[in-house]
Coordinates of C-alpha atoms and ligand atoms in Angstrom, one line a residue:
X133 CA 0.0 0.0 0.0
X134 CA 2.7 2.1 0.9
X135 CA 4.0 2.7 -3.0
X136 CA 0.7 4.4 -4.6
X137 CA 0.5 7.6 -6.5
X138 CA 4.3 9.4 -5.7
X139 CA 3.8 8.8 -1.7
X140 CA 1.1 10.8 -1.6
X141 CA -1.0 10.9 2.0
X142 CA -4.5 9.9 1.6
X143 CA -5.4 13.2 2.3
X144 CA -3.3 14.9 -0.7
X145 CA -4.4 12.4 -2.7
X146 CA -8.4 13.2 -2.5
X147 CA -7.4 16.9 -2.1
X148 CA -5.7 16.7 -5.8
X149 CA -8.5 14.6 -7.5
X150 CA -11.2 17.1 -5.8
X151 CA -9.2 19.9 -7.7
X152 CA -9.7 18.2 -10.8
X153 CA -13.1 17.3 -10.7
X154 CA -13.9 21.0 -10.0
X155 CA -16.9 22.6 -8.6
X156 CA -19.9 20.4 -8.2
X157 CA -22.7 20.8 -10.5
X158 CA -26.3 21.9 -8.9
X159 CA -28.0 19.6 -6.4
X160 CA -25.0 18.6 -4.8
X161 CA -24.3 19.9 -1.9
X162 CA -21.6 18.8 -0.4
X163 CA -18.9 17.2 -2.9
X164 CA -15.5 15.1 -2.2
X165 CA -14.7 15.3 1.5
X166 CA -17.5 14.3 3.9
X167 CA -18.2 11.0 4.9
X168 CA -21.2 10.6 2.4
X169 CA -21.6 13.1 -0.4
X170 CA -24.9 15.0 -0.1
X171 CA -27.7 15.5 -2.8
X172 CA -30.6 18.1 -2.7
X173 CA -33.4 16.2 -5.0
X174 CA -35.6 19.1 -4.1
X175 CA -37.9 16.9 -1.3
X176 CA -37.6 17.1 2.4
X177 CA -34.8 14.8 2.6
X178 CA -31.1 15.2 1.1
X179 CA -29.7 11.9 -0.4
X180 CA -26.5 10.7 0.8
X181 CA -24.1 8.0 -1.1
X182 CA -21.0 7.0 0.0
X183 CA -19.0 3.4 -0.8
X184 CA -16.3 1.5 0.3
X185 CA -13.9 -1.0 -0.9
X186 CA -12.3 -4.6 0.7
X187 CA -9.4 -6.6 -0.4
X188 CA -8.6 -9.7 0.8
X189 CA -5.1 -9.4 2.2
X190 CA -5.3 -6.0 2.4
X191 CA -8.6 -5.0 4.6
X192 CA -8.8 -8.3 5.7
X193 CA -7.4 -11.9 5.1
X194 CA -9.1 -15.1 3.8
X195 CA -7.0 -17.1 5.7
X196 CA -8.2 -15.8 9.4
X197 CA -11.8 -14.4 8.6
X198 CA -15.0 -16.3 7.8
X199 CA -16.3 -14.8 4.9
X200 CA -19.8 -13.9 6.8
X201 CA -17.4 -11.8 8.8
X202 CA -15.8 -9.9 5.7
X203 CA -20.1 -9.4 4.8
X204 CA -20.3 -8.3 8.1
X205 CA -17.9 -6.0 8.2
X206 CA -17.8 -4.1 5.1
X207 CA -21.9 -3.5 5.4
X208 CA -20.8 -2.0 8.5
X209 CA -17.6 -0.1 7.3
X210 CA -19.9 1.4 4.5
X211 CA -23.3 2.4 6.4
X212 CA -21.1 3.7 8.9
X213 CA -20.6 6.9 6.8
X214 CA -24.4 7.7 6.6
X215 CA -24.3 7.5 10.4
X216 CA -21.7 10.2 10.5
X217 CA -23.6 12.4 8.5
X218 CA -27.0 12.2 10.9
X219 CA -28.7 10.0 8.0
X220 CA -30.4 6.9 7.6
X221 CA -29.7 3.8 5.2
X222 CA -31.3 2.8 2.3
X223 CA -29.8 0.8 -0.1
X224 CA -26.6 -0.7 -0.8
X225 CA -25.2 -1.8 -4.5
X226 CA -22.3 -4.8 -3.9
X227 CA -20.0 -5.1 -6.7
X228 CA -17.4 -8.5 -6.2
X229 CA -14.1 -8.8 -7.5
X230 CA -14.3 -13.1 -7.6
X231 CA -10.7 -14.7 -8.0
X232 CA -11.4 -18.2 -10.4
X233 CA -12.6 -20.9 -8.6
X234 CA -14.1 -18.9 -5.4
X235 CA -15.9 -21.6 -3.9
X236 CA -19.8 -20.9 -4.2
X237 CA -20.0 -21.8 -0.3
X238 CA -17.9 -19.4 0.7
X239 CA -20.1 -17.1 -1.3
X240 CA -23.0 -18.1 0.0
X241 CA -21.8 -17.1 3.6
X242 CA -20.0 -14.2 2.5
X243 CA -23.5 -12.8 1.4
X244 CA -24.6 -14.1 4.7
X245 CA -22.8 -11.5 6.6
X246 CA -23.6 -9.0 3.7
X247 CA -27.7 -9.6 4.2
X248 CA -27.8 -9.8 7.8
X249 CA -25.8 -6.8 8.4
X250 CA -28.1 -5.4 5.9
X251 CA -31.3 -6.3 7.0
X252 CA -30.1 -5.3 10.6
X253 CA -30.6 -1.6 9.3
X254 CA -33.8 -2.0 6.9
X255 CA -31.2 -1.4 3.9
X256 CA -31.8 -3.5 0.5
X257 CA -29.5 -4.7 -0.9
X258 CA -30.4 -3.8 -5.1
X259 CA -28.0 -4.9 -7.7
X260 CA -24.0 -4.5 -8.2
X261 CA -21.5 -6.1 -10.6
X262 CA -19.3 -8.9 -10.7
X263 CA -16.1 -9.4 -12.5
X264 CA -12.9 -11.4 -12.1
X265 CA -9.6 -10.6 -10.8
X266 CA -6.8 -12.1 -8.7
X267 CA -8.6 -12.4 -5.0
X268 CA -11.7 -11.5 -3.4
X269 CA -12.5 -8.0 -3.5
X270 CA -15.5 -5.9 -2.5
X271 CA -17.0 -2.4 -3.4
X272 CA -20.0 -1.1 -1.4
X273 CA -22.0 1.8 -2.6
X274 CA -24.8 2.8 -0.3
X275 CA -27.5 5.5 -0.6
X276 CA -29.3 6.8 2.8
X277 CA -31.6 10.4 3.9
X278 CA -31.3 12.5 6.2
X279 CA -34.0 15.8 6.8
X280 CA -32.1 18.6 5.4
X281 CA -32.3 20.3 9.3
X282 CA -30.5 17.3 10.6
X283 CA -27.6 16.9 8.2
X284 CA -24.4 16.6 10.2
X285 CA -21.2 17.5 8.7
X286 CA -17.7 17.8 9.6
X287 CA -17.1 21.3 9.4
X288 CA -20.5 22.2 12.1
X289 CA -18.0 22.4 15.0
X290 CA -18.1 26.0 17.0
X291 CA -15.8 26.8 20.0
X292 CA -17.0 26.3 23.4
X293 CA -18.7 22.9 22.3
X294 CA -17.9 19.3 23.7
X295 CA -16.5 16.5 21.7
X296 CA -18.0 13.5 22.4
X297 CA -17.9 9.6 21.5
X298 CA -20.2 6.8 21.8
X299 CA -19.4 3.6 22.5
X300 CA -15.5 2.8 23.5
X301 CA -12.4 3.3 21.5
X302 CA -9.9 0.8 21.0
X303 CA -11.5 -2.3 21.0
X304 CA -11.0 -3.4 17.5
X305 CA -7.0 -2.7 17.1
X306 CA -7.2 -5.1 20.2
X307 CA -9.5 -7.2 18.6
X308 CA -6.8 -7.2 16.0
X309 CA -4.1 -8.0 18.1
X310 CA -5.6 -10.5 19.9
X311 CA -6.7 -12.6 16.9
X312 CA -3.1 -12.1 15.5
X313 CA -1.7 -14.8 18.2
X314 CA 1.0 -12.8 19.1
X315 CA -0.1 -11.7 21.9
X316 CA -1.8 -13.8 25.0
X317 CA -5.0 -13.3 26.8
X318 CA -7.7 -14.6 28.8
X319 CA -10.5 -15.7 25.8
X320 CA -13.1 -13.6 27.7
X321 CA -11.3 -10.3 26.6
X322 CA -10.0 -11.6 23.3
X323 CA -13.5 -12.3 22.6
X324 CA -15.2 -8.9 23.5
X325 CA -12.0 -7.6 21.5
X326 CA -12.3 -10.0 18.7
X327 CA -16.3 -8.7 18.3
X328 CA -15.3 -5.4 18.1
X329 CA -13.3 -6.5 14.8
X330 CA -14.6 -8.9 13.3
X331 CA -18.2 -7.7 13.7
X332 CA -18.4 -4.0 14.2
X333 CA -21.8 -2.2 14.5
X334 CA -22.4 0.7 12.4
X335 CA -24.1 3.8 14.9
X336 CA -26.7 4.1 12.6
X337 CA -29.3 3.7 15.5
X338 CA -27.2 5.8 17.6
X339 CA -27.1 8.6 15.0
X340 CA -31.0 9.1 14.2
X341 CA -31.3 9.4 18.0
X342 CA -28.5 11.8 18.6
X343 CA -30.2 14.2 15.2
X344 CA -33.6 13.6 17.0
X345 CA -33.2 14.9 20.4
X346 CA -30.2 17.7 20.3
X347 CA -28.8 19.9 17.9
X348 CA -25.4 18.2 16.6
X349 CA -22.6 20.4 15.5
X350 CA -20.0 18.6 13.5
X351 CA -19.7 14.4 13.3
X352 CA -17.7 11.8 11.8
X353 CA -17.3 8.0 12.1
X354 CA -14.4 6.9 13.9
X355 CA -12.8 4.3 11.1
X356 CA -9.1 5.6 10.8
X357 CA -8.4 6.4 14.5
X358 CA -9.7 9.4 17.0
X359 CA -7.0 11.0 16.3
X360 CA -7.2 11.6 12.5
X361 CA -10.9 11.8 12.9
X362 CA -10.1 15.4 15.4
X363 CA -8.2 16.8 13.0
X364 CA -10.8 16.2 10.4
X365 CA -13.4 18.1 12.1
X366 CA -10.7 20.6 13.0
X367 CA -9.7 21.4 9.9
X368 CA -13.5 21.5 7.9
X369 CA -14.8 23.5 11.1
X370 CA -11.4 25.6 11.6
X371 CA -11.7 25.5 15.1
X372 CA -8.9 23.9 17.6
X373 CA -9.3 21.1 20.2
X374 CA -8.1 19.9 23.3
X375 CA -8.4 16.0 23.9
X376 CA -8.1 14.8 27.6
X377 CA -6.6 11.1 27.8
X378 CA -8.1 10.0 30.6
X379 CA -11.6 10.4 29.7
X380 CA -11.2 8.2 26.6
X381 CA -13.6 5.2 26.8
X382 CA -11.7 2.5 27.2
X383 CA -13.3 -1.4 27.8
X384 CA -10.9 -3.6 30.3
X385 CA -10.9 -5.7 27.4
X386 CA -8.8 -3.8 25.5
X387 CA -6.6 -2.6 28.6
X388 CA -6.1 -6.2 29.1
X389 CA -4.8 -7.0 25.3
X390 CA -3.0 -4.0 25.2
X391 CA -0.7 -4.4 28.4
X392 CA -0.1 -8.1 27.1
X393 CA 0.7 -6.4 24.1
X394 CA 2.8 -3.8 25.7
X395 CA 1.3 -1.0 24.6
X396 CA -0.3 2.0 25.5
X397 CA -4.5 1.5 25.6
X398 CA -4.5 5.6 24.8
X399 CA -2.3 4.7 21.9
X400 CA -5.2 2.2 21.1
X401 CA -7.9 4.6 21.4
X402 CA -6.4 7.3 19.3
X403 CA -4.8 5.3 16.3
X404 CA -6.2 2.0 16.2
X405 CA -9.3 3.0 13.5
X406 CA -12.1 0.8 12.4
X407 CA -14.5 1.3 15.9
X408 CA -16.9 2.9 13.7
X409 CA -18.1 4.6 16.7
X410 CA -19.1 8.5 16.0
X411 CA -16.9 11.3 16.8
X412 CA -19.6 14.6 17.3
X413 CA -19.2 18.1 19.1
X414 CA -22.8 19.3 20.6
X415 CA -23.0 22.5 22.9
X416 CA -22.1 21.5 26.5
X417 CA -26.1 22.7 27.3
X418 CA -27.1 19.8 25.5
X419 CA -24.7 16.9 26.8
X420 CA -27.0 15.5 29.5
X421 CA -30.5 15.0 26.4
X422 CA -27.3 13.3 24.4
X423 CA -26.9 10.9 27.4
X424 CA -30.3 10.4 27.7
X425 CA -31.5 9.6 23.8
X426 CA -28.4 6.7 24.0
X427 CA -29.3 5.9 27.2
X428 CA -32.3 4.2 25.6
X429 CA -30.3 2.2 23.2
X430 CA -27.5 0.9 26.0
X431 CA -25.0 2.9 24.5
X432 CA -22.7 5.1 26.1
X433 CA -21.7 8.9 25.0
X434 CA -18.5 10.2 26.9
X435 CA -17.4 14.0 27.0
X436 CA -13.8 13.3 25.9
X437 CA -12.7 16.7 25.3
X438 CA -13.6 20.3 23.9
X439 CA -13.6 22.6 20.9
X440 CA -11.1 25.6 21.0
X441 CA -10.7 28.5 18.6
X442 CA -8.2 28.0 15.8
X443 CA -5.7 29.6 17.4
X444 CA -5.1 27.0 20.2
X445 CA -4.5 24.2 17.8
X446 CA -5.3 20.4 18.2
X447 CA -3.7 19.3 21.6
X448 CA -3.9 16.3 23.9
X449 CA -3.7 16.3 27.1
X450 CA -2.1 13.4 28.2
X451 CA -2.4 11.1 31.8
X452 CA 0.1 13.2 33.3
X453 CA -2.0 16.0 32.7
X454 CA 0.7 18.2 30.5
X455 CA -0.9 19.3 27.2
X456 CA 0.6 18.3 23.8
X457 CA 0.1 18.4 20.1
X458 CA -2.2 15.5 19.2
X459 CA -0.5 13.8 16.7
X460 CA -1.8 12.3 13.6
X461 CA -1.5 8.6 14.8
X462 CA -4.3 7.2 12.4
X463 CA -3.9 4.6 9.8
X464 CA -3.6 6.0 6.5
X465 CA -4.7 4.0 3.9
X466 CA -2.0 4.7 1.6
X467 CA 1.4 5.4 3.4
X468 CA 0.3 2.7 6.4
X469 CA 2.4 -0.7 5.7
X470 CA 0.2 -2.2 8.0
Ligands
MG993 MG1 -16.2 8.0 7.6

């Protein structure tokens, strides 16, 4: 991965092909550079459409994962977007890259994890495209809605708000490491790890509660680490943020793989991506009806930090309670050799 275009970052790459492509032509309202690009049809609703592409060996591996897990996942991964942006899902196009002789069983359950995940969500899945090539390979495009007064985007963050994420952060680099082998752990928190990874939940519930009961300012899903996802919404809402360590949500699951591990958990929670949890500033006022709507659906929503003018840049403060620059520890899909 590391040798695409000239060793350009993931985020020169999309900022040079959104140069080319130009301005946007009418309807669309928000282009390249969201989680979901946004479509005013003229109704009540925009349209949303994002996708997402798997590659054995690459996003995941044949050899480890069932196949319903790689279904499982990259429905996930992909409705995960329309989450961020406040919407719900729709429908879903698949489009398979088959290598010859793919086994039809391992089709079959592939689509298992595809339908399930699907169905989960009320999304149908409507058509695709199949072709051949040298290993199993998925693209997902998936249409969703939002009410236009409920859109959440990444550049809605105003100074003086909270940042806040739901769930717990972490878990699936754990899940990662724990399924690896190389590290050793009681099977009680390799499992909860594992399920983080293997079978992540997309916040789509989470989301249309969030929309429905308090006025969101900027969100994001959380699929290349906390860290990259702050400076996202930093940088679309020019505003600055300070990140406090030790109110990161973090399961004694993934505390126990990562001390076997030898690692940081923090490290975990800001650069361990693919937790598809949501990343969203909301005014402080509104923190506690937050709590409540999730509250509902068992999930947690933790203050983790707040939003600063431009000026004070993107910090962390750490365990020892000194502030420092937050650095860009996310996975970046084309410089990462992971
Ligand atoms: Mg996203």
């Amino acid at each position: 991965m590391s040798d695409l275009p000239q060793g350009l970052t993931e985020r020169e790459l999309i900022e040079r092909l959104r140069d080319r492509i130009g301005r946007p032509g009418e309807g669309v309202v928000v282009g390249i550079g969201d989680d979901a690009a946004v479509i005013d049809e003229g109704g009540p609703d925009y349209l949303l459409l994002t996708d997402d592409a798997f590659i054995d060996e690459v996003h995941f591996d044949l050899g480890t994962w069932a196949p319903r897990q790689v279904g499982t996942k990259a429905m996930a991964a992909t409705l995960s977007d329309i989450a961020a942006m406040g919407g719900k899902a729709r429908t879903c196009l698949v489009s398979l890259m088959l290598p010859r002789g793919f086994e039809t069983r391992l089709l079959d359950e592939l689509y298992d994890g595809l339908i399930a995940a699907a169905s989960r969500y009320h999304v149908s899945i409507v058509g695709g495209n199949v072709v051949a090539g040298p290993r199993l390979g998925l693209c997902l495009t998936a249409t969703g809605s939002v009410e236009k007064a409920k859109l959440c985007l990444r550049s809605g963050a105003e100074a003086g708000h909270l940042f806040a994420v739901t769930g717990d952060l972490g878990r699936s680099e754990a899940g990662r490491l724990a399924a690896s082998g190389i590290v050793s752990v009681d099977e009680e928190a390799a499992r909860t790890a594992r399920a983080k990874h293997f079978e992540p939940v997309p916040r789509l519930e989470e989301a249309a509660a969030l929309v429905e009961a308090v006025r969101v300012g900027a969100m994001i899903d959380i699929s290349d680490g906390l860290a990259s996802e702050v400076h996202h919404i930093a940088r679309e809402s020019n505003v600055g943020a300070r990140i406090v360590a030790a109110a990161l949500p973090i399961e004694e699951a993934t505390r126990t793989v990562a001390r076997a591990a030898g690692v940081d958990p923090v490290h975990l929670a800001l650069g361990g991506g693919e937790d598809f949890e949501l990343l969203l500033t909301l005014s402080p006022q509104v923190f506690e009806t937050a709590l409540q709507a999730l509250a509902g659906l068992g999930t947690p929503v933790t203050a983790i930090g707040e939003v600063l003018p431009r000026e004070k840049g993107v910090e962390l403060v750490g365990e020892d309670g000194r502030a420092r620059p937050l650095e860009l520890a996310g996975w970046d899909h084309l410089t990462s050799d992971r």
